[in-house]
PDB file of C-alpha atoms in Angstrom:
ATOM      1  CA  UNK A   1       0.000   0.000   0.000  1.00 90.00           C
ATOM      2  CA  UNK A   2       1.103   3.548  -0.775  1.00 96.00           C
ATOM      3  CA  UNK A   3      -0.277   6.409   1.297  1.00 97.00           C
ATOM      4  CA  UNK A   4       0.164  10.156   0.942  1.00 97.00           C
ATOM      5  CA  UNK A   5      -1.171  11.869   4.054  1.00 97.00           C
ATOM      6  CA  UNK A   6      -1.950  15.591   4.361  1.00 97.00           C
ATOM      7  CA  UNK A   7       0.630  16.593   1.747  1.00 97.00           C
ATOM      8  CA  UNK A   8       1.452  20.271   1.261  1.00 97.00           C
ATOM      9  CA  UNK A   9       3.717  21.415  -1.557  1.00 96.00           C
ATOM     10  CA  UNK A  10       4.429  24.928  -2.800  1.00 95.00           C
ATOM     11  CA  UNK A  11       6.812  26.256  -5.436  1.00 92.00           C
ATOM     12  CA  UNK A  12       8.682  29.596  -5.449  1.00 88.00           C
ATOM     13  CA  UNK A  13       7.875  30.126  -1.792  1.00 85.00           C
ATOM     14  CA  UNK A  14       8.289  33.665  -0.524  1.00 81.00           C
ATOM     15  CA  UNK A  15       8.154  35.217  -4.009  1.00 87.00           C
ATOM     16  CA  UNK A  16       5.417  36.895  -6.025  1.00 82.00           C
ATOM     17  CA  UNK A  17       5.244  33.680  -8.064  1.00 84.00           C
ATOM     18  CA  UNK A  18       4.497  31.461  -5.078  1.00 85.00           C
ATOM     19  CA  UNK A  19       2.169  28.631  -6.041  1.00 90.00           C
ATOM     20  CA  UNK A  20       0.701  26.117  -3.622  1.00 90.00           C
ATOM     21  CA  UNK A  21       0.013  23.026  -5.691  1.00 94.00           C
ATOM     22  CA  UNK A  22      -0.925  20.540  -2.958  1.00 95.00           C
ATOM     23  CA  UNK A  23      -2.805  21.550   0.178  1.00 95.00           C
ATOM     24  CA  UNK A  24      -3.770  18.777   2.610  1.00 96.00           C
ATOM     25  CA  UNK A  25      -3.626  16.278  -0.260  1.00 97.00           C
ATOM     26  CA  UNK A  26      -4.466  12.670   0.591  1.00 97.00           C
ATOM     27  CA  UNK A  27      -4.234   9.585  -1.598  1.00 97.00           C
ATOM     28  CA  UNK A  28      -4.189   5.854  -0.892  1.00 97.00           C
ATOM     29  CA  UNK A  29      -3.070   3.311  -3.485  1.00 97.00           C
ATOM     30  CA  UNK A  30      -3.902  -0.305  -2.611  1.00 96.00           C
ATOM     31  CA  UNK A  31      -1.318  -3.042  -3.013  1.00 95.00           C
ATOM     32  CA  UNK A  32      -1.485  -4.407  -6.555  1.00 95.00           C
ATOM     33  CA  UNK A  33      -3.262  -1.377  -8.029  1.00 97.00           C
ATOM     34  CA  UNK A  34      -2.216  -0.296 -11.524  1.00 98.00           C
ATOM     35  CA  UNK A  35      -3.195   3.374 -11.575  1.00 98.00           C
ATOM     36  CA  UNK A  36      -3.320   5.592 -14.676  1.00 97.00           C
ATOM     37  CA  UNK A  37      -2.931   9.287 -13.835  1.00 97.00           C
ATOM     38  CA  UNK A  38      -4.115  11.886 -16.345  1.00 94.00           C
ATOM     39  CA  UNK A  39      -4.676  15.635 -16.228  1.00 91.00           C
ATOM     40  CA  UNK A  40      -3.737  18.960 -17.760  1.00 85.00           C
ATOM     41  CA  UNK A  41      -0.228  20.413 -17.652  1.00 85.00           C
ATOM     42  CA  UNK A  42       0.496  21.743 -14.184  1.00 86.00           C
ATOM     43  CA  UNK A  43      -2.152  19.577 -12.543  1.00 90.00           C
ATOM     44  CA  UNK A  44       0.347  17.890 -10.223  1.00 93.00           C
ATOM     45  CA  UNK A  45       0.867  14.545 -11.991  1.00 94.00           C
ATOM     46  CA  UNK A  46       4.651  14.627 -12.262  1.00 93.00           C
ATOM     47  CA  UNK A  47       5.011  16.396  -8.931  1.00 95.00           C
ATOM     48  CA  UNK A  48       3.099  13.539  -7.337  1.00 96.00           C
ATOM     49  CA  UNK A  49       5.527  10.987  -8.799  1.00 96.00           C
ATOM     50  CA  UNK A  50       8.534  13.063  -7.755  1.00 95.00           C
ATOM     51  CA  UNK A  51       7.254  13.287  -4.187  1.00 96.00           C
ATOM     52  CA  UNK A  52       6.729   9.529  -4.043  1.00 96.00           C
ATOM     53  CA  UNK A  53      10.196   8.843  -5.448  1.00 94.00           C
ATOM     54  CA  UNK A  54      11.949  11.456  -3.321  1.00 93.00           C
ATOM     55  CA  UNK A  55      13.073  13.684  -6.195  1.00 92.00           C
ATOM     56  CA  UNK A  56      11.111  16.435  -4.452  1.00 93.00           C
ATOM     57  CA  UNK A  57      10.385  16.971  -0.784  1.00 94.00           C
ATOM     58  CA  UNK A  58       6.953  17.943   0.469  1.00 95.00           C
ATOM     59  CA  UNK A  59       6.501  20.969   2.743  1.00 95.00           C
ATOM     60  CA  UNK A  60       4.227  19.039   5.074  1.00 96.00           C
ATOM     61  CA  UNK A  61       2.596  15.644   5.464  1.00 97.00           C
ATOM     62  CA  UNK A  62       3.832  12.073   5.305  1.00 97.00           C
ATOM     63  CA  UNK A  63       4.417   9.360   2.685  1.00 96.00           C
ATOM     64  CA  UNK A  64       4.102   5.701   3.655  1.00 96.00           C
ATOM     65  CA  UNK A  65       4.962   2.539   1.714  1.00 93.00           C
ATOM     66  CA  UNK A  66       3.848  -0.847   2.982  1.00 91.00           C
ATOM     67  CA  UNK A  67       3.521   0.472   6.520  1.00 90.00           C
ATOM     68  CA  UNK A  68       6.885   2.275   6.556  1.00 92.00           C
ATOM     69  CA  UNK A  69       7.201   6.042   6.523  1.00 95.00           C
ATOM     70  CA  UNK A  70       9.566   6.830   3.652  1.00 94.00           C
ATOM     71  CA  UNK A  71       9.564  10.613   3.272  1.00 93.00           C
ATOM     72  CA  UNK A  72      12.581  10.956   5.628  1.00 93.00           C
ATOM     73  CA  UNK A  73      14.515   8.621   3.276  1.00 90.00           C
ATOM     74  CA  UNK A  74      16.681   9.805   0.392  1.00 90.00           C
ATOM     75  CA  UNK A  75      15.592   8.921  -3.141  1.00 88.00           C
ATOM     76  CA  UNK A  76      18.280   6.232  -3.580  1.00 87.00           C
ATOM     77  CA  UNK A  77      17.021   4.545  -0.414  1.00 87.00           C
ATOM     78  CA  UNK A  78      13.448   4.487  -1.726  1.00 90.00           C
ATOM     79  CA  UNK A  79      14.600   2.992  -5.030  1.00 88.00           C
ATOM     80  CA  UNK A  80      15.527  -0.209  -3.204  1.00 87.00           C
ATOM     81  CA  UNK A  81      11.855  -1.123  -3.374  1.00 89.00           C
ATOM     82  CA  UNK A  82      10.783   0.679  -6.547  1.00 92.00           C
ATOM     83  CA  UNK A  83      11.648   1.059 -10.201  1.00 93.00           C
ATOM     84  CA  UNK A  84      11.045   4.108 -12.368  1.00 94.00           C
ATOM     85  CA  UNK A  85      10.817   4.481 -16.139  1.00 95.00           C
ATOM     86  CA  UNK A  86      11.031   7.962 -17.662  1.00 92.00           C
ATOM     87  CA  UNK A  87       9.867   9.428 -20.954  1.00 89.00           C
ATOM     88  CA  UNK A  88      13.504   9.544 -22.083  1.00 85.00           C
ATOM     89  CA  UNK A  89      15.001   6.009 -22.005  1.00 75.00           C
ATOM     90  CA  UNK A  90      18.464   7.547 -21.653  1.00 77.00           C
ATOM     91  CA  UNK A  91      17.495   8.352 -18.059  1.00 82.00           C
ATOM     92  CA  UNK A  92      17.008   4.663 -17.274  1.00 81.00           C
ATOM     93  CA  UNK A  93      19.844   3.180 -19.322  1.00 88.00           C
ATOM     94  CA  UNK A  94      23.501   3.880 -20.041  1.00 89.00           C
ATOM     95  CA  UNK A  95      23.747   4.562 -23.810  1.00 91.00           C
ATOM     96  CA  UNK A  96      27.526   4.103 -23.918  1.00 92.00           C
ATOM     97  CA  UNK A  97      27.333   0.608 -22.432  1.00 92.00           C
ATOM     98  CA  UNK A  98      26.244  -2.581 -24.183  1.00 93.00           C
ATOM     99  CA  UNK A  99      22.853  -4.139 -23.617  1.00 94.00           C
ATOM    100  CA  UNK A 100      24.556  -6.954 -21.698  1.00 92.00           C
ATOM    101  CA  UNK A 101      26.345  -4.450 -19.456  1.00 91.00           C
ATOM    102  CA  UNK A 102      23.128  -2.543 -18.814  1.00 92.00           C
ATOM    103  CA  UNK A 103      21.216  -5.674 -17.834  1.00 92.00           C
ATOM    104  CA  UNK A 104      24.098  -6.836 -15.650  1.00 89.00           C
ATOM    105  CA  UNK A 105      24.137  -3.464 -13.906  1.00 86.00           C
ATOM    106  CA  UNK A 106      20.391  -3.731 -13.212  1.00 88.00           C
ATOM    107  CA  UNK A 107      20.870  -7.326 -12.036  1.00 85.00           C
ATOM    108  CA  UNK A 108      23.231  -6.066  -9.331  1.00 79.00           C
ATOM    109  CA  UNK A 109      20.783  -3.538  -7.871  1.00 74.00           C
ATOM    110  CA  UNK A 110      20.852  -3.515  -4.048  1.00 60.00           C
ATOM    111  CA  UNK A 111      23.899  -5.789  -4.012  1.00 61.00           C
ATOM    112  CA  UNK A 112      27.491  -5.116  -3.056  1.00 54.00           C
ATOM    113  CA  UNK A 113      29.753  -5.092  -6.098  1.00 48.00           C
ATOM    114  CA  UNK A 114      32.964  -5.990  -4.246  1.00 49.00           C
ATOM    115  CA  UNK A 115      35.838  -7.097  -6.458  1.00 41.00           C
ATOM    116  CA  UNK A 116      33.907  -9.469  -8.691  1.00 47.00           C
ATOM    117  CA  UNK A 117      33.155  -8.898 -12.374  1.00 52.00           C
ATOM    118  CA  UNK A 118      30.348  -6.477 -13.169  1.00 55.00           C
ATOM    119  CA  UNK A 119      29.149  -8.615 -16.091  1.00 71.00           C
ATOM    120  CA  UNK A 120      28.040 -12.149 -15.318  1.00 66.00           C
ATOM    121  CA  UNK A 121      28.247 -14.029 -18.613  1.00 69.00           C
ATOM    122  CA  UNK A 122      26.578 -17.027 -17.015  1.00 72.00           C
ATOM    123  CA  UNK A 123      23.376 -14.982 -17.290  1.00 82.00           C
ATOM    124  CA  UNK A 124      23.584 -14.671 -21.092  1.00 89.00           C
ATOM    125  CA  UNK A 125      21.045 -17.425 -21.747  1.00 89.00           C
ATOM    126  CA  UNK A 126      18.680 -15.986 -19.133  1.00 90.00           C
ATOM    127  CA  UNK A 127      18.905 -12.539 -20.727  1.00 92.00           C
ATOM    128  CA  UNK A 128      18.191 -13.962 -24.188  1.00 93.00           C
ATOM    129  CA  UNK A 129      15.163 -15.809 -22.801  1.00 92.00           C
ATOM    130  CA  UNK A 130      13.996 -12.561 -21.210  1.00 91.00           C
ATOM    131  CA  UNK A 131      14.375 -10.530 -24.415  1.00 93.00           C
ATOM    132  CA  UNK A 132      13.217 -12.970 -27.091  1.00 92.00           C
ATOM    133  CA  UNK A 133       9.451 -12.876 -26.306  1.00 88.00           C
ATOM    134  CA  UNK A 134       9.399  -9.105 -26.892  1.00 87.00           C
ATOM    135  CA  UNK A 135       9.728  -9.606 -30.632  1.00 87.00           C
ATOM    136  CA  UNK A 136      12.120  -6.643 -30.910  1.00 89.00           C
ATOM    137  CA  UNK A 137      15.226  -8.619 -31.839  1.00 91.00           C
ATOM    138  CA  UNK A 138      17.017  -7.576 -28.659  1.00 94.00           C
ATOM    139  CA  UNK A 139      18.130 -11.124 -27.861  1.00 94.00           C
ATOM    140  CA  UNK A 140      20.599 -10.768 -30.762  1.00 93.00           C
ATOM    141  CA  UNK A 141      21.907  -7.355 -29.656  1.00 94.00           C
ATOM    142  CA  UNK A 142      23.366  -8.126 -26.238  1.00 93.00           C
ATOM    143  CA  UNK A 143      26.783  -6.881 -27.338  1.00 93.00           C
ATOM    144  CA  UNK A 144      25.449  -3.732 -29.052  1.00 94.00           C
ATOM    145  CA  UNK A 145      25.604  -0.384 -27.302  1.00 94.00           C
ATOM    146  CA  UNK A 146      22.198   0.705 -26.036  1.00 94.00           C
ATOM    147  CA  UNK A 147      22.651   4.168 -27.566  1.00 92.00           C
ATOM    148  CA  UNK A 148      22.421   2.574 -31.015  1.00 93.00           C
ATOM    149  CA  UNK A 149      19.056   0.919 -30.395  1.00 92.00           C
ATOM    150  CA  UNK A 150      15.736   2.342 -31.553  1.00 91.00           C
ATOM    151  CA  UNK A 151      13.593   4.355 -29.159  1.00 89.00           C
ATOM    152  CA  UNK A 152      11.185   1.480 -28.618  1.00 90.00           C
ATOM    153  CA  UNK A 153      14.001  -1.004 -28.027  1.00 92.00           C
ATOM    154  CA  UNK A 154      15.653   1.319 -25.530  1.00 93.00           C
ATOM    155  CA  UNK A 155      12.405   1.897 -23.658  1.00 93.00           C
ATOM    156  CA  UNK A 156      11.809  -1.856 -23.467  1.00 93.00           C
ATOM    157  CA  UNK A 157      15.295  -2.219 -22.015  1.00 93.00           C
ATOM    158  CA  UNK A 158      14.639   0.568 -19.498  1.00 93.00           C
ATOM    159  CA  UNK A 159      11.416  -1.143 -18.413  1.00 94.00           C
ATOM    160  CA  UNK A 160      13.114  -4.521 -18.021  1.00 93.00           C
ATOM    161  CA  UNK A 161      16.002  -2.976 -16.093  1.00 92.00           C
ATOM    162  CA  UNK A 162      13.621  -1.207 -13.715  1.00 93.00           C
ATOM    163  CA  UNK A 163      11.895  -4.473 -12.863  1.00 93.00           C
ATOM    164  CA  UNK A 164      14.714  -7.019 -13.160  1.00 89.00           C
ATOM    165  CA  UNK A 165      15.241  -7.335  -9.403  1.00 88.00           C
ATOM    166  CA  UNK A 166      12.415  -7.695  -6.855  1.00 89.00           C
ATOM    167  CA  UNK A 167      10.536  -4.439  -6.238  1.00 93.00           C
ATOM    168  CA  UNK A 168       7.139  -3.466  -4.858  1.00 94.00           C
ATOM    169  CA  UNK A 169       6.366  -0.300  -6.815  1.00 96.00           C
ATOM    170  CA  UNK A 170       6.742   0.676 -10.478  1.00 97.00           C
ATOM    171  CA  UNK A 171       6.644   4.380 -11.370  1.00 96.00           C
ATOM    172  CA  UNK A 172       5.962   5.178 -15.044  1.00 97.00           C
ATOM    173  CA  UNK A 173       6.521   8.796 -16.034  1.00 94.00           C
ATOM    174  CA  UNK A 174       4.981   9.205 -19.527  1.00 94.00           C
ATOM    175  CA  UNK A 175       7.133   6.281 -20.631  1.00 94.00           C
ATOM    176  CA  UNK A 176       5.466   5.931 -24.056  1.00 93.00           C
ATOM    177  CA  UNK A 177       5.156   9.640 -24.909  1.00 91.00           C
ATOM    178  CA  UNK A 178       8.186   9.710 -27.219  1.00 88.00           C
ATOM    179  CA  UNK A 179       7.219   6.574 -29.169  1.00 90.00           C
ATOM    180  CA  UNK A 180       5.176   6.064 -32.312  1.00 90.00           C
ATOM    181  CA  UNK A 181       1.702   4.552 -31.732  1.00 91.00           C
ATOM    182  CA  UNK A 182       2.627   0.997 -32.759  1.00 90.00           C
ATOM    183  CA  UNK A 183       5.726   0.899 -30.563  1.00 89.00           C
ATOM    184  CA  UNK A 184       3.866   2.585 -27.703  1.00 92.00           C
ATOM    185  CA  UNK A 185       1.304  -0.228 -27.761  1.00 92.00           C
ATOM    186  CA  UNK A 186       4.075  -2.833 -27.657  1.00 91.00           C
ATOM    187  CA  UNK A 187       5.616  -1.135 -24.617  1.00 93.00           C
ATOM    188  CA  UNK A 188       2.224  -0.851 -22.924  1.00 95.00           C
ATOM    189  CA  UNK A 189       1.517  -4.552 -23.461  1.00 94.00           C
ATOM    190  CA  UNK A 190       4.929  -5.341 -21.961  1.00 93.00           C
ATOM    191  CA  UNK A 191       4.224  -2.993 -19.046  1.00 96.00           C
ATOM    192  CA  UNK A 192       0.888  -4.644 -18.347  1.00 96.00           C
ATOM    193  CA  UNK A 193       2.433  -8.129 -18.450  1.00 94.00           C
ATOM    194  CA  UNK A 194       5.241  -7.187 -16.063  1.00 95.00           C
ATOM    195  CA  UNK A 195       2.873  -5.522 -13.591  1.00 96.00           C
ATOM    196  CA  UNK A 196       0.581  -8.550 -13.615  1.00 95.00           C
ATOM    197  CA  UNK A 197       3.277 -11.241 -13.538  1.00 94.00           C
ATOM    198  CA  UNK A 198       5.252  -9.582 -10.734  1.00 94.00           C
ATOM    199  CA  UNK A 199       2.243  -8.388  -8.758  1.00 95.00           C
ATOM    200  CA  UNK A 200       3.499  -4.803  -8.678  1.00 96.00           C
ATOM    201  CA  UNK A 201       1.778  -1.660  -7.521  1.00 97.00           C
ATOM    202  CA  UNK A 202       2.118   0.764 -10.446  1.00 97.00           C
ATOM    203  CA  UNK A 203       1.539   4.484 -10.970  1.00 97.00           C
ATOM    204  CA  UNK A 204       1.526   5.615 -14.604  1.00 97.00           C
ATOM    205  CA  UNK A 205       1.329   9.230 -15.700  1.00 97.00           C
ATOM    206  CA  UNK A 206       0.170   9.420 -19.303  1.00 94.00           C
ATOM    207  CA  UNK A 207      -1.315  11.859 -21.800  1.00 90.00           C
ATOM    208  CA  UNK A 208      -2.683   8.974 -23.852  1.00 92.00           C
ATOM    209  CA  UNK A 209      -6.319   8.753 -22.784  1.00 91.00           C
ATOM    210  CA  UNK A 210      -6.873   5.475 -24.619  1.00 91.00           C
ATOM    211  CA  UNK A 211      -4.003   3.868 -22.716  1.00 94.00           C
ATOM    212  CA  UNK A 212      -5.371   5.242 -19.444  1.00 94.00           C
ATOM    213  CA  UNK A 213      -8.674   3.464 -20.084  1.00 93.00           C
ATOM    214  CA  UNK A 214      -7.266   0.260 -21.567  1.00 94.00           C
ATOM    215  CA  UNK A 215      -4.609  -0.517 -18.999  1.00 96.00           C
ATOM    216  CA  UNK A 216      -4.733  -0.774 -15.241  1.00 95.00           C
ATOM    217  CA  UNK A 217      -7.587  -1.152 -12.778  1.00 96.00           C
ATOM    218  CA  UNK A 218      -7.843   2.455 -11.590  1.00 97.00           C
ATOM    219  CA  UNK A 219      -7.812   5.895 -13.205  1.00 96.00           C
ATOM    220  CA  UNK A 220      -7.217   9.285 -11.600  1.00 96.00           C
ATOM    221  CA  UNK A 221      -7.735  12.650 -13.275  1.00 94.00           C
ATOM    222  CA  UNK A 222      -5.920  15.519 -11.581  1.00 94.00           C
ATOM    223  CA  UNK A 223      -6.478  19.259 -11.799  1.00 93.00           C
ATOM    224  CA  UNK A 224      -4.794  22.020  -9.800  1.00 91.00           C
ATOM    225  CA  UNK A 225      -3.408  19.609  -7.236  1.00 93.00           C
ATOM    226  CA  UNK A 226      -6.647  17.741  -6.663  1.00 94.00           C
ATOM    227  CA  UNK A 227      -8.099  14.434  -7.822  1.00 95.00           C
ATOM    228  CA  UNK A 228     -11.299  15.278  -9.698  1.00 93.00           C
ATOM    229  CA  UNK A 229     -11.991  11.788 -11.085  1.00 93.00           C
ATOM    230  CA  UNK A 230     -11.255   8.482  -9.373  1.00 95.00           C
ATOM    231  CA  UNK A 231     -12.658   5.259 -10.845  1.00 95.00           C
ATOM    232  CA  UNK A 232     -11.539   1.689 -10.299  1.00 93.00           C
ATOM    233  CA  UNK A 233     -12.328  -1.830 -11.435  1.00 94.00           C
ATOM    234  CA  UNK A 234     -15.798  -2.091 -13.032  1.00 93.00           C
ATOM    235  CA  UNK A 235     -16.504   1.637 -12.678  1.00 92.00           C
ATOM    236  CA  UNK A 236     -13.350   2.304 -14.697  1.00 92.00           C
ATOM    237  CA  UNK A 237     -14.339  -0.253 -17.330  1.00 90.00           C
ATOM    238  CA  UNK A 238     -17.677   1.509 -17.711  1.00 90.00           C
ATOM    239  CA  UNK A 239     -16.020   4.814 -18.598  1.00 88.00           C
ATOM    240  CA  UNK A 240     -16.386   5.942 -22.199  1.00 85.00           C
ATOM    241  CA  UNK A 241     -13.473   7.631 -23.962  1.00 85.00           C
ATOM    242  CA  UNK A 242     -15.595  10.542 -25.185  1.00 81.00           C
ATOM    243  CA  UNK A 243     -16.778  11.310 -21.646  1.00 81.00           C
ATOM    244  CA  UNK A 244     -13.227  11.349 -20.302  1.00 84.00           C
ATOM    245  CA  UNK A 245     -12.063  13.353 -23.312  1.00 84.00           C
ATOM    246  CA  UNK A 246     -14.749  15.992 -22.733  1.00 82.00           C
ATOM    247  CA  UNK A 247     -13.753  16.430 -19.092  1.00 81.00           C
ATOM    248  CA  UNK A 248     -10.059  16.444 -19.966  1.00 79.00           C
ATOM    249  CA  UNK A 249     -10.641  19.000 -22.710  1.00 76.00           C
ATOM    250  CA  UNK A 250     -12.591  21.211 -20.295  1.00 77.00           C
ATOM    251  CA  UNK A 251      -9.872  21.340 -17.639  1.00 77.00           C
ATOM    252  CA  UNK A 252      -7.135  21.717 -20.255  1.00 69.00           C
ATOM    253  CA  UNK A 253      -8.813  24.812 -21.694  1.00 65.00           C
ATOM    254  CA  UNK A 254      -9.393  26.151 -18.186  1.00 62.00           C
ATOM    255  CA  UNK A 255      -5.684  25.699 -17.449  1.00 56.00           C
ATOM    256  CA  UNK A 256      -4.723  27.417 -20.702  1.00 56.00           C
ATOM    257  CA  UNK A 257      -3.414  24.213 -22.291  1.00 53.00           C
ATOM    258  CA  UNK A 258      -4.318  22.431 -25.472  1.00 46.00           C
ATOM    259  CA  UNK A 259      -4.743  18.706 -25.951  1.00 43.00           C
TER     260      UNK A 259
END
């Protein structure tokens, strides 16, 4: 379970541009929830993820994961139990290293490196078995540098690296936004499979309304630091794209954005 309790967060405090985004914000995410988060620019979606991950600190309130208060912890300490995939795959991979080296690095998460080799070649067969079902040809590119892979291939690698070792939470920060529609669907199918197979609790910020309705068991729409739509399970399945689009369009225009 993930709990945000009485969260306050302001930007540019003490200036004429001071903006309080969250005021006494509360949110509970049940264990095993796959939550799609949508909303206009500036609604608080990315700030929410950054607070959970520790990239930002709240001004007040508490954040709890599985019964442990985590907001006093540094971001690298929180990442022991979570993985994060960004819009830019370069933020989750090392482009100058080979695919094998990247996977080996992820395989060693939360372990002491010591004086042993960083690349465990005994894992080659396991890596090929992991990559082959994706249908992206990555099983034949283990010795290629990740920077030379396509955007979709690199994002698949970033997703696998984020979830290679045991974690509880998966944070997805617009991880298909930079991909073409066909590749985005491939990555979303992979995301859904990983979340289901590993029993993860996942938070996914997306601007793709169709993805927000198709994937996951819960949807949140945010606006000005508040949740204005919260549907789960059957209630989420009953939502119609046009209805969500109308509400999204309305708040986007109100916020001075376009869709």
